[in-house]
Every structure is written in structure tokens, then in C-alpha cells.
XYZ file of C-alpha atoms in Angstrom:
660
model
C 44.283 5.380 -70.009
C 44.151 1.946 -71.657
C 40.633 0.648 -72.242
C 39.855 -2.488 -70.233
C 36.728 -4.263 -71.522
C 36.606 -6.390 -68.359
C 35.821 -3.239 -66.374
C 32.740 -2.720 -68.521
C 31.924 -6.360 -67.840
C 32.279 -5.629 -64.139
C 29.737 -2.837 -64.566
C 27.291 -5.456 -65.827
C 28.006 -7.515 -62.703
C 27.098 -4.409 -60.718
C 23.926 -3.304 -62.469
C 22.119 -6.607 -63.040
C 21.851 -7.569 -59.339
C 20.648 -4.057 -58.505
C 17.883 -4.296 -61.116
C 16.814 -7.784 -60.027
C 16.910 -6.769 -56.362
C 14.630 -3.793 -56.979
C 12.359 -5.987 -59.085
C 11.716 -8.035 -55.951
C 13.482 -11.229 -57.048
C 14.138 -13.022 -53.750
C 17.291 -14.736 -54.953
C 18.993 -11.336 -55.288
C 18.241 -9.937 -51.824
C 21.820 -8.667 -51.624
C 21.702 -7.090 -55.068
C 22.035 -3.654 -53.500
C 25.803 -4.282 -53.260
C 25.945 -3.531 -56.969
C 25.939 0.152 -56.031
C 29.080 -0.420 -53.959
C 30.689 -2.124 -56.943
C 29.908 1.002 -58.975
C 31.485 3.205 -56.308
C 34.771 1.296 -56.451
C 34.838 1.262 -60.252
C 34.115 4.990 -60.328
C 36.895 5.720 -57.843
C 39.350 3.701 -59.928
C 38.485 5.240 -63.298
C 38.168 8.858 -62.188
C 41.344 8.754 -60.092
C 43.246 7.179 -62.990
C 42.250 10.085 -65.214
C 43.054 12.670 -62.548
C 46.486 11.195 -61.800
C 47.401 11.147 -65.486
C 46.256 14.762 -65.931
C 48.200 15.931 -62.873
C 51.369 14.071 -63.884
C 51.216 15.492 -67.415
C 50.579 18.999 -66.100
C 47.240 19.344 -67.828
C 44.908 19.182 -64.811
C 41.918 21.483 -65.193
C 39.020 21.552 -62.781
C 36.744 23.031 -65.422
C 37.642 20.290 -67.889
C 37.035 17.668 -65.191
C 33.548 19.003 -64.482
C 32.863 19.298 -68.192
C 33.608 15.576 -68.557
C 31.379 14.788 -65.573
C 28.547 16.858 -67.032
C 28.858 15.151 -70.422
C 28.907 11.732 -68.754
C 26.130 12.170 -66.194
C 23.641 14.816 -67.216
C 22.266 13.982 -70.700
C 20.880 10.580 -69.697
C 19.782 11.898 -66.309
C 17.877 14.780 -67.929
C 16.275 12.427 -70.443
C 15.104 9.842 -67.901
C 13.858 12.458 -65.441
C 11.943 14.196 -68.244
C 10.308 10.888 -69.150
C 9.173 10.332 -65.560
C 7.404 13.680 -65.172
C 4.279 12.901 -67.294
C 3.771 9.544 -65.558
C 4.165 11.196 -62.173
C 1.461 13.743 -62.999
C -0.839 11.109 -64.462
C -0.507 8.384 -61.844
C 0.828 9.617 -58.530
C -1.360 10.423 -55.572
C -1.052 14.025 -54.362
C 1.247 13.173 -51.451
C 3.375 11.014 -53.739
C 3.595 13.762 -56.363
C 4.535 16.309 -53.725
C 7.355 14.046 -52.520
C 8.406 13.347 -56.100
C 8.499 17.103 -56.762
C 10.804 17.546 -53.789
C 13.049 14.839 -55.225
C 13.232 16.738 -58.535
C 14.626 19.746 -56.688
C 17.031 17.531 -54.755
C 18.224 15.792 -57.924
C 18.941 19.146 -59.562
C 21.094 20.071 -56.553
C 22.764 16.633 -56.346
C 21.476 16.346 -52.805
C 18.823 13.655 -53.130
C 20.683 11.474 -50.638
C 19.942 14.099 -47.978
C 16.262 14.181 -48.942
C 15.799 10.420 -48.823
C 17.670 10.246 -45.532
C 15.258 12.798 -44.041
C 12.287 10.877 -45.484
C 13.339 7.555 -43.983
C 11.098 7.782 -40.911
C 8.774 5.052 -39.655
C 5.631 6.355 -41.343
C 7.193 7.501 -44.621
C 6.208 6.063 -47.996
C 7.854 2.837 -49.040
C 11.134 3.133 -50.865
C 9.792 1.069 -53.742
C 7.284 3.833 -54.575
C 9.911 6.559 -55.066
C 10.850 6.851 -58.755
C 14.058 8.806 -58.146
C 15.235 7.027 -55.010
C 18.236 5.560 -56.826
C 19.700 9.013 -57.474
C 21.054 9.008 -53.901
C 24.127 7.195 -55.192
C 24.675 9.762 -57.968
C 24.474 12.487 -55.331
C 27.162 10.811 -53.238
C 29.470 10.502 -56.237
C 29.014 14.128 -57.255
C 29.528 15.346 -53.692
C 32.733 13.310 -53.568
C 33.925 14.710 -56.892
C 33.354 18.297 -55.797
C 36.089 17.842 -53.201
C 38.324 14.984 -54.348
C 39.964 16.494 -57.484
C 40.864 19.673 -55.595
C 42.181 17.677 -52.647
C 44.231 15.367 -54.869
C 45.751 18.281 -56.797
C 46.585 20.161 -53.589
C 48.155 17.117 -51.923
C 50.195 16.104 -54.961
C 52.927 18.585 -54.049
C 53.613 16.486 -50.939
C 54.589 13.496 -53.051
C 52.890 10.315 -54.125
C 53.589 8.411 -50.899
C 52.198 11.209 -48.721
C 49.082 11.433 -50.873
C 48.419 7.709 -50.505
C 48.918 7.821 -46.729
C 46.592 10.796 -46.300
C 43.901 9.189 -48.452
C 44.370 5.943 -46.520
C 43.721 7.754 -43.241
C 40.573 9.326 -44.716
C 39.428 5.902 -45.939
C 39.991 4.271 -42.548
C 38.084 7.053 -40.797
C 35.253 6.703 -43.307
C 35.087 2.925 -42.799
C 35.099 3.495 -39.042
C 32.205 5.933 -39.406
C 30.296 3.350 -41.453
C 30.821 0.658 -38.821
C 29.757 3.043 -36.057
C 26.950 4.598 -38.087
C 24.929 1.476 -38.834
C 24.487 0.934 -35.110
C 23.381 4.422 -34.103
C 22.269 6.217 -37.265
C 21.515 3.556 -39.905
C 19.552 5.783 -42.299
C 22.175 8.542 -42.300
C 24.896 5.923 -42.586
C 23.263 4.448 -45.677
C 22.423 7.650 -47.541
C 25.166 10.100 -46.622
C 28.697 10.343 -47.981
C 30.874 9.995 -44.842
C 30.276 6.253 -44.564
C 30.709 5.728 -48.323
C 33.868 7.721 -49.130
C 36.122 4.781 -48.332
C 34.527 2.735 -51.119
C 35.384 5.345 -53.738
C 38.866 5.704 -52.255
C 39.327 1.927 -52.458
C 39.060 2.333 -56.232
C 41.464 5.275 -56.039
C 44.125 3.060 -54.460
C 43.821 0.714 -57.437
C 44.481 3.684 -59.699
C 47.677 4.476 -57.787
C 48.749 0.826 -57.862
C 48.217 0.523 -61.617
C 49.405 3.945 -62.756
C 51.723 3.383 -65.754
C 52.234 -0.251 -64.833
C 50.345 -3.493 -64.640
C 50.359 -6.217 -62.037
C 50.700 -9.830 -63.177
C 47.333 -11.382 -63.888
C 46.203 -13.907 -61.316
C 43.209 -16.097 -62.073
C 42.855 -17.306 -58.505
C 42.780 -13.794 -57.041
C 40.398 -12.516 -59.736
C 38.115 -15.534 -59.331
C 38.050 -14.982 -55.576
C 37.050 -11.391 -56.286
C 34.145 -12.495 -58.463
C 33.162 -15.058 -55.821
C 33.204 -12.390 -53.081
C 30.792 -10.206 -55.047
C 28.560 -13.210 -55.729
C 28.492 -14.234 -52.074
C 27.434 -10.718 -51.094
C 24.707 -10.613 -53.750
C 23.199 -13.968 -52.813
C 23.759 -14.091 -49.043
C 23.296 -10.490 -47.902
C 19.785 -9.141 -47.374
C 18.002 -6.115 -45.948
C 18.981 -7.133 -42.425
C 22.717 -6.963 -43.207
C 24.247 -3.830 -41.642
C 25.237 -1.636 -44.578
C 27.604 0.013 -45.200
C 29.797 -1.584 -42.547
C 32.642 -4.049 -42.303
C 30.381 -6.405 -44.254
C 30.820 -4.067 -47.224
C 34.476 -5.027 -47.334
C 33.454 -8.307 -48.968
C 32.167 -6.900 -52.286
C 34.641 -3.999 -52.207
C 37.633 -6.310 -51.853
C 36.096 -8.467 -54.544
C 36.130 -5.528 -56.974
C 39.698 -4.634 -55.987
C 40.910 -8.153 -56.736
C 39.328 -8.070 -60.188
C 40.678 -4.612 -61.044
C 44.187 -5.445 -59.815
C 44.551 -9.052 -60.987
C 41.840 -9.633 -63.578
C 43.592 -8.094 -66.564
C 43.359 -9.375 -70.094
C 44.806 -12.872 -70.342
C 43.010 -14.198 -67.269
C 39.939 -16.394 -67.419
C 37.962 -13.882 -65.388
C 38.826 -11.144 -67.900
C 37.808 -13.446 -70.739
C 34.461 -14.031 -69.029
C 33.837 -10.380 -68.268
C 34.975 -9.347 -71.767
C 32.335 -11.419 -73.537
C 30.409 -9.156 -75.896
C 26.962 -9.546 -74.278
C 28.395 -8.779 -70.835
C 30.430 -5.818 -72.082
C 27.344 -4.601 -73.917
C 25.329 -4.538 -70.692
C 28.247 -2.828 -68.987
C 28.332 -0.088 -71.605
C 24.647 0.709 -71.048
C 24.804 0.142 -67.281
C 24.491 3.818 -66.345
C 21.358 4.268 -68.415
C 20.014 0.933 -67.163
C 20.563 2.083 -63.605
C 18.680 5.308 -64.337
C 15.746 3.574 -66.020
C 14.995 0.631 -63.765
C 13.836 2.322 -60.545
C 11.308 4.708 -62.149
C 9.802 1.857 -64.137
C 9.430 -0.388 -61.094
C 8.109 2.451 -58.932
C 5.496 3.532 -61.479
C 4.404 -0.062 -62.004
C 3.727 -0.334 -58.274
C 2.071 3.087 -58.164
C -0.247 2.369 -61.105
C -1.143 -1.165 -60.040
C -3.960 -1.553 -57.562
C -2.207 -4.536 -56.015
C 1.339 -5.862 -55.955
C 2.609 -6.217 -59.543
C 3.232 -9.754 -60.713
C 6.698 -11.231 -60.902
C 6.259 -11.626 -64.662
C 5.530 -7.919 -65.052
C 8.561 -6.914 -62.986
C 10.837 -9.226 -64.960
C 9.415 -7.806 -68.179
C 10.161 -4.288 -66.953
C 13.675 -5.365 -66.030
C 14.233 -6.456 -69.626
C 12.586 -3.279 -70.912
C 14.939 -1.188 -68.774
C 17.873 -2.720 -70.655
C 16.214 -2.029 -74.011
C 15.553 1.587 -73.077
C 19.091 1.818 -71.732
C 20.492 0.722 -75.077
C 18.401 3.406 -76.774
C 19.447 6.206 -74.407
C 23.090 5.099 -74.502
C 23.120 5.250 -78.288
C 21.035 8.372 -78.872
C 21.460 10.382 -75.647
C 24.700 9.465 -73.918
C 26.985 8.969 -76.911
C 26.172 12.139 -78.862
C 27.230 14.334 -75.948
C 30.461 12.562 -75.002
C 33.677 14.448 -75.581
C 35.193 13.974 -79.026
C 35.171 15.317 -82.562
C 31.604 14.132 -83.203
C 30.051 15.593 -80.079
C 26.940 17.723 -80.467
C 28.293 20.194 -77.914
C 31.566 21.608 -79.145
C 32.369 24.114 -76.435
C 32.882 23.932 -72.713
C 30.734 27.014 -72.186
C 27.924 25.344 -74.118
C 28.105 22.274 -71.889
C 27.895 24.365 -68.735
C 25.126 26.602 -70.083
C 22.891 23.700 -71.094
C 23.694 21.824 -67.871
C 22.707 24.774 -65.702
C 19.576 25.414 -67.768
C 18.515 21.765 -67.450
C 19.107 21.659 -63.704
C 17.200 24.917 -63.194
C 14.281 23.636 -65.294
C 14.054 20.397 -63.289
C 14.226 22.330 -60.031
C 11.535 24.709 -61.262
C 9.154 21.885 -62.151
C 9.816 20.330 -58.763
C 9.175 23.598 -56.927
C 5.929 24.035 -58.867
C 4.715 20.565 -57.890
C 5.644 21.093 -54.267
C 4.049 24.542 -53.970
C 0.864 23.151 -55.515
C 0.841 20.283 -52.980
C 0.990 17.508 -55.543
C -1.869 18.868 -57.702
C -4.740 17.317 -55.703
C -7.366 18.726 -58.080
C -6.435 15.986 -60.527
C -8.483 13.675 -58.303
C -12.266 13.732 -57.861
C -13.543 15.220 -54.608
C -14.573 11.866 -53.098
C -11.108 10.435 -53.770
C -9.479 13.475 -52.154
C -11.708 12.980 -49.127
C -10.521 9.393 -48.802
C -6.902 10.510 -48.985
C -7.322 12.668 -45.896
C -6.896 9.376 -44.039
C -3.165 9.681 -43.459
C -0.554 9.369 -40.743
C -1.051 12.985 -39.647
C -3.790 11.494 -37.478
C -1.250 9.496 -35.501
C -1.065 10.817 -31.918
C 2.637 11.589 -31.603
C 2.853 13.358 -28.242
C 3.565 10.121 -26.398
C 4.998 8.180 -29.321
C 8.762 7.713 -29.397
C 11.227 6.187 -31.817
C 14.882 6.318 -32.836
C 14.618 9.986 -33.757
C 12.669 11.100 -30.675
C 14.325 9.954 -27.430
C 11.828 8.596 -24.926
C 10.823 10.536 -21.836
C 9.298 8.797 -18.801
C 7.419 10.270 -17.064
C 6.020 12.809 -19.485
C 3.201 14.940 -18.026
C 1.452 15.348 -21.371
C 1.003 11.567 -21.508
C -1.053 11.507 -18.313
C -4.784 11.920 -19.016
C -6.681 12.394 -15.769
C -10.334 12.884 -14.827
C -11.875 14.016 -11.516
C -12.711 11.251 -9.049
C -11.040 8.552 -11.103
C -11.476 5.026 -9.752
C -8.094 3.805 -10.957
C -5.321 4.408 -13.504
C -4.593 2.419 -16.647
C -1.308 2.193 -18.565
C -1.906 1.984 -22.324
C 1.351 0.588 -23.712
C 2.527 -0.677 -27.063
C 4.052 0.083 -30.423
C 2.759 2.467 -33.095
C -0.635 0.736 -32.964
C -1.118 2.492 -29.621
C -0.243 5.840 -31.186
C -2.907 5.201 -33.844
C -5.731 4.365 -31.408
C -4.810 6.365 -28.313
C -7.120 9.378 -28.725
C -10.437 7.463 -28.949
C -9.335 4.813 -26.458
C -8.119 7.368 -23.890
C -11.368 9.312 -24.289
C -13.416 6.156 -23.692
C -11.358 5.123 -20.648
C -11.567 8.641 -19.215
C -15.336 8.594 -19.767
C -15.474 5.366 -17.747
C -13.850 7.166 -14.817
C -10.254 6.062 -15.256
C -6.994 7.947 -15.584
C -4.755 6.838 -18.443
C -1.019 7.057 -18.967
C -0.037 6.472 -22.615
C 3.272 5.291 -23.988
C 4.216 3.900 -27.381
C 7.475 3.229 -29.201
C 7.686 2.497 -32.923
C 8.470 -1.098 -33.873
C 8.773 -2.077 -30.220
C 7.249 -5.177 -28.673
C 5.919 -3.973 -25.300
C 7.361 -6.767 -23.186
C 10.183 -6.439 -20.652
C 13.778 -7.165 -21.653
C 12.939 -7.732 -25.310
C 14.292 -6.110 -28.459
C 14.084 -6.255 -32.237
C 16.852 -8.356 -33.747
C 17.435 -6.076 -36.727
C 17.682 -2.569 -35.346
C 20.143 0.183 -34.600
C 21.473 0.803 -31.117
C 19.441 4.026 -31.185
C 16.293 1.876 -30.992
C 15.750 1.984 -27.213
C 12.782 -0.362 -26.995
C 13.885 -2.399 -23.972
C 14.945 0.704 -22.056
C 11.635 2.440 -22.773
C 9.505 -0.536 -21.754
C 11.530 -1.086 -18.591
C 11.292 2.563 -17.574
C 7.561 2.919 -18.188
C 6.708 -0.313 -16.338
C 8.817 0.766 -13.382
C 7.132 4.165 -13.363
C 3.694 2.523 -13.506
C 4.509 0.484 -10.412
C 5.910 3.505 -8.579
C 2.701 5.528 -9.021
C 0.404 2.603 -8.253
C -0.952 1.742 -11.697
C -2.427 -1.734 -11.447
C -3.894 -2.274 -14.937
C -1.833 -2.641 -18.102
C -3.416 -2.616 -21.566
C -1.113 -4.055 -24.228
C -1.682 -3.163 -27.887
C 0.928 -4.302 -30.372
C 1.517 -5.964 -33.677
C 2.224 -9.292 -32.018
C 1.849 -11.482 -35.175
C 4.668 -9.556 -36.884
C 6.933 -10.009 -33.857
C 5.980 -13.676 -33.546
C 6.659 -14.576 -37.177
C 9.211 -11.887 -37.997
C 7.610 -11.359 -41.409
C 5.489 -8.622 -42.906
C 1.914 -9.328 -43.953
C 0.554 -10.560 -47.275
C -3.221 -10.808 -47.570
C -3.041 -13.339 -50.455
C -5.019 -11.000 -52.723
C -2.221 -8.714 -53.860
C -1.772 -6.723 -50.679
C 1.891 -7.270 -49.841
C 3.614 -5.219 -47.167
C 7.264 -4.419 -47.714
C 9.798 -3.683 -45.022
C 12.532 -5.106 -42.841
C 11.869 -8.219 -40.756
C 10.494 -7.765 -37.234
C 12.099 -10.671 -35.349
C 12.487 -10.205 -31.580
C 14.694 -11.803 -28.933
C 15.024 -12.095 -25.165
C 17.814 -9.969 -23.719
C 18.089 -12.133 -20.597
C 19.467 -15.065 -22.556
C 16.853 -17.446 -21.106
C 16.093 -20.492 -23.245
C 12.636 -20.947 -24.750
C 11.085 -23.585 -26.953
C 10.213 -20.985 -29.557
C 8.933 -17.467 -30.114
C 5.416 -18.318 -28.921
C 6.796 -19.783 -25.698
C 8.959 -16.682 -25.270
C 5.977 -14.348 -25.602
C 3.930 -16.479 -23.202
C 6.575 -16.384 -20.488
C 6.964 -12.609 -20.803
C 3.206 -12.090 -20.552
C 3.067 -14.321 -17.467
C 5.792 -12.194 -15.900
C 3.736 -9.050 -16.568
C 0.616 -10.664 -15.111
C 2.509 -11.117 -11.843
C 2.942 -7.329 -11.676
C -0.285 -5.951 -13.198
C -3.815 -6.724 -14.170
C -3.360 -7.450 -17.846
C -5.600 -6.668 -20.828
C -4.422 -8.358 -24.008
C -5.885 -6.558 -27.007
C -6.272 -9.020 -29.839
C -4.084 -8.265 -32.856
C -5.694 -5.693 -35.100
C -6.214 -7.312 -38.524
C -3.510 -6.247 -40.949
C -4.647 -5.151 -44.389
C -1.517 -5.648 -46.493
C -2.337 -2.702 -48.732
C -2.666 0.969 -47.848
C -6.426 1.175 -47.490
C -7.018 4.891 -48.241
C -4.599 4.859 -51.157
C -6.100 1.736 -52.738
C -9.647 3.072 -52.487
C -8.594 6.441 -53.924
C -6.729 4.732 -56.769
C -9.805 2.651 -57.624
C -11.848 5.843 -57.737
C -9.248 7.630 -59.879
C -8.174 4.883 -62.262
C -11.407 2.884 -62.518
C -14.054 5.508 -61.784
C -15.338 3.445 -58.878
C -17.700 5.016 -56.349
C -17.420 2.103 -53.939
C -15.453 3.097 -50.824
C -15.624 -0.362 -49.261
C -12.693 -2.760 -49.019
C -11.964 -6.047 -47.265
C -9.381 -8.798 -46.946
C -9.766 -12.571 -46.445
C -10.324 -13.728 -42.877
C -8.254 -16.832 -43.656
C -5.116 -14.692 -43.969
C -5.737 -13.190 -40.527
C -6.512 -16.572 -38.990
C -3.389 -18.215 -40.417
C -1.256 -15.459 -38.957
C -2.896 -15.181 -35.537
C -4.555 -18.483 -34.556
C -1.580 -19.771 -32.545
C -1.217 -16.396 -30.818
C -4.939 -16.134 -30.025
C -4.925 -19.673 -28.621
C -2.051 -18.697 -26.340
C -3.945 -15.565 -25.247
C -7.008 -17.697 -24.478
C -4.937 -20.144 -22.437
C -3.510 -17.285 -20.382
C -7.000 -15.835 -19.893
C -8.359 -19.180 -18.719
C -5.462 -19.777 -16.361
C -5.393 -16.429 -14.551
C -8.099 -14.242 -13.092
C -6.142 -11.052 -13.679
C -5.645 -11.585 -17.433
C -8.405 -10.842 -19.893
C -8.748 -10.369 -23.646
C -10.255 -7.460 -25.567
C -11.799 -9.336 -28.543
C -11.383 -6.521 -31.051
C -10.878 -8.540 -34.204
C -14.594 -9.397 -34.352
C -15.253 -5.709 -35.003
C -13.580 -6.173 -38.371
C -13.853 -9.851 -39.294
C -17.130 -11.580 -40.136
C -17.119 -15.368 -39.830
C -20.130 -15.731 -42.138
C -18.593 -13.800 -45.031
C -15.025 -14.882 -44.195
C -13.886 -11.313 -44.760
C -12.203 -8.650 -42.627
C -13.421 -5.115 -43.300
C -10.886 -2.387 -44.129
C -13.512 0.211 -45.074
C -17.239 -0.266 -44.587
C -18.643 2.150 -47.138
C -19.048 4.933 -44.608
C -15.745 4.945 -42.777
C -12.161 4.231 -43.753
C -10.979 2.089 -40.834
C -7.230 2.261 -41.539
C -4.644 4.972 -42.013
C -2.412 2.693 -44.074
C -1.907 -1.068 -44.219
C -2.030 -1.835 -40.477
C -2.660 1.305 -38.364
C -6.272 2.081 -37.499
C -7.861 5.397 -38.371
C -9.795 7.313 -35.696
C -12.952 5.620 -36.985
C -11.347 2.200 -36.642
C -10.005 3.040 -33.200
C -13.456 4.202 -32.090
C -14.813 0.757 -33.007
C -12.542 -1.070 -30.580
C -12.515 1.463 -27.730
C -15.646 -0.009 -26.040
C -14.096 -3.500 -26.089
C -10.994 -2.225 -24.320
C -13.070 -0.387 -21.717
C -15.170 -3.516 -21.099
C -12.038 -5.647 -20.752
C -10.541 -3.235 -18.213
C -13.799 -3.158 -16.265
C -13.909 -6.960 -16.060
C -10.642 -7.203 -14.148
C -10.554 -7.406 -10.359
C -8.754 -4.854 -8.214
C -5.096 -5.802 -8.036
């Protein structure tokens, strides 16, 4: 196979946006498409080698896997080994337990399955997982377990038949990707079925260019480079992926591979020594960048600065150059390799994979080594999402059920029945609030749905079709009317739905995650989001007595984790924590004014003024932990202690309403 330096240059085009995207550089919000560029390049190069071996009659599955082991494993072993001490030193017990699981998954080339299963609503942020990026390596290796055997077996049917069969597989895979992002977005992203077509796209280039070249075409190659650039700079985390959108960068790579040969301006650009140099170390750079960024975020008490992340991005390239020169190169096939025999390659590969798996199993069995932390820090860390009441909490993975008997909390001689409805904030507070309402002589029906604004005929803009928010809300409101419930208590993260953005407390507490924009399914026109929410609340007030629970102050940082990290890293004994009231006010003032206007204009609407339980106007601070109690489970969900604070306000608000 003739060496094409522009392909190494294309690797640089792939890896740099990925690194800058994971560093949090806003300009590169679509940098994740670099992985798709890698998939196409890999499909092209590997298929080219396989075709040549099959045609020459020298195809050997063992030799193929030997080459893969030499290419992939030395740098992977080295980087993973370097992450283990930092994981033990810096990670919280739950983080280390999850990291240990990822070590086992990496050793089995199944980390994509692990991260898919960990992609639930309350799971740790992706940016805190040092080995998250190995999902793409797992997909490639899963593909290459099957593809060489399939290609060799099909070759007897003839070249044309092989291409047609692979084309059918690619079309089915693309169809699965387009279907999958709607109904199973996490599985679609992490698992191989929706990605195979990208690797096969590169394979088709290998067939097209086998023992021949196409005429170079600067226009086509430039359009290819432009397509990749458009995807990098215009896509973001709300773009369905993989899907038909993925065709843009994939076709871009195809155009460069097919028409960007030496002699074109695009090839001249991509063949520049600095660009080729980055391309040569791109695999190591890809391995290094995510652990460095993740550990920076884990070790920092607040969000790392942009300068630090850019510095780490540069450092990842420096370390990549080192590992390429002293780890990757010495084990490549050739007369100067340090491993002369195939049996030696397999023996060391198996030993390394078993060792990594063993370390991972040890960390998992020992539950993330909690004894590394002082007792008071471990006590703080018991504040976790296991205290979320999940019986009546639904999401994309747990189809909603209305009515559900276990969600009905009754007391003898109840005066009336209350519907407690909302998103995951309801799940966080339901136990103390239900107990308080029951104690006041009221029955309570509870229903919550993750990431769901509890207003009729509304939905999140960026969601899968499996997110049945509107259907759930409609069903539970209808059921409430059927059984005569006349009081509705709404608890939700309304500021996030109003603004669409996640919270930043201006003091280093920055929440990461997809946008939370909402829209009206009826198609009715509104002056803006605030007007939309107002009209929906007025509609509800025509059907129920309405208690509007003020937005619970968001923290921005995970409160238990930050306090525990201060205790561990700084030796602090202070379990208190607060955020600026100004950040809460800026995010909620317009919403609270609208609530007040509704309260003043209707006798059957009232407000539960819960934010005053946390925010002090004199100190201009909002309390996250008061020295005795941790009031939050994470960055926005209340702990049982926090929920107990606001329960009396909700009971008082319900009691103030007239009979419907």
C-alpha cells in the first residue's frame, strides 16, 4: 500500500477538534465528529490492507490481529497504566469504583457497552470519566473481529458481490442510526450497529482505489475539507448523532481520500510537516487527552480555567509525541521491533489485558477504596442519588404507568387529595413532602418524570422519541381529574426550561449537560418562553387549585463531592458551602415575578416561597450546606434534609387554597 502523507494530515484534522471539544472550547462544539473521521480513515486503511492480502493469497487472521495488537495495545497499556496512580490518589470512592469497572471493560474491548449502560439521568458527568474515549476503540475492535472473516468468506463470490453485500450492510446500519437517535440515543451513540456504516464508507474507498488512482480534483477535495469544517463548527451536543447528519463529515472524508491525492492543493495543505506530525501522533494524542482533562476536573475544586485546559491540550500533544516515539514505534512490525515473534505479541497482549482487568476487579470489589478518605468526608459522600425516591419516578428507560397504586399515599379521614407533580426535583423531595402532607390530613398522589416540564402539551426540544413527557403529564392530569383531585403542587426546574441553559454560579460551579429548551406541541404562538409558561399555568389553574413551588436554588457544583474534596485535598473540617444569591436572582427574577402576578390575579393560585429557606438577603448567599446538614444530593437535587426544610412551606401553601 502506497503511503499517503495527506491521510496522516487528515488524522490531524480529526484529532485536534476532538481535543478542543473535550477541553470545553465553545468554538469546537462539533469537534466530536473527529471520531467519525477516524472511523472512515480506519475503514479505508484496514480494508486496503485486507484486500491486498486476500488478492495476493497471503491473508492470515492471526497476522491481522498481530498487527492490530502492535498498533493499538502498547500505547493503550502505557496510558492506562499512567492513569491508575492518579485515579487512586484523586478520585472519590464512587468515581474510582466506576473507573475500575472501565478498566475491566477496556481490557475486554467492551467499554462502549459500559458507558452506554452508565448514561442514565443521574450518572456522573462524561467529562469526569478518564477512559470514556475508549468507547470508539471498542467499536473498532468489535468491527475488526467480524469484518476480516466476513470479507475473506465473501471474496469467493466476486468483487462486485462483496461490494453489494457490504453496501446493504452499510445502508441498514445508517438506517439503524437514523432510527436509533430518536428512540435509543445513548445506545445509538455508543454501540456498533449505528456506526458500522462509517467504517464501511472507508472500505468502499479502499475498493475504489485498489491498484488504481482516481484523478485528483481540488474542488471535490476542498468541498470534503469544507464539509468536515462545517460539521466541527456548526454541530453541537443537540445534533442527533450518529444520524443522517453524520453523512456530512463522512462524505467529506470520502472526497478527500478519493480526490485529494498528491498534486492537489488540499493534499499539499494536509501534507505539511507540522500537520503530518500531529497526524502521526494522533492515536497517542487521542489516548492522552481525555484522562488529562478528566483528572483536571476531578482534582480541581471548581471548574478548571480555560487556560489550564488549553495548556493540557498542548501537553497531550507533547506526551503523544513521547509515547509515539518510545512506546508505539518500538513495537510496530519490522526488523527493529522489540517483539520478534507473533507468539510473543499475543502472550504480552493477553498478560497486559489480564493485568488491567485484575486491577479493575480489585478496585470494584473494594468499592473504590473509601478508606483513603477521612471518616467525616466519607460521611458527607453518603449524600448521593440513592436517596432519590424512584418508585414513582419515570424516564426514557422506565415507561410511565398511570395510575400506579404505589404512588398513592393515603391516610385515614383525609380531607382532600393532592397531586405532587414535576420532574426529578419531585423525586428528590417526595418522601419528606408526602409525609408532611399526610400528617396534615391529606392524601397524596406522586408523579415525576426526568427532565420533563410538568405542563400540558409541552416537550423538551432536544430529546429522543422515547422521552414521553407530554404523554405522561397528560395522562396523570386526566387521572387526577377523574378521581377528584382538586389541588396540584408543581415542583420543577423551571429556570432551566425557561432559559434552556444549565446553571453557572459565577464562582466556578458550572453544570454541564445538554440544553433544556421546551416547546408547545399545540403550535400556538407566544411572545416568548415566559409567556408560554404563563399561559400553560393559567390553563392548569382553570382545572385545579395550583401551588407553584418556587424554583429550588441551583448550586452549580455537586455539593457533597465538593465538600468531601475540600476535606480530602485541603484538610478542611468545614462542611458548610454556599453560592451567591445574585446568580439565583438573575436566573429566576423574571419567573418569580410571573408567579407573583399569577398569585395576585387568581384566588386559586398560590406560591410556596421555598427559596427563602436557602437564600439570605442580608448575606447575599444561598446555603448549600449549613454546617450540620448537606442540603443537596448533587448540584440541583435536594437531599432529604433539604427537602425537609421546604415541606412545611408546601403544606402551608396547600392549606391556604380554597376548596375547588
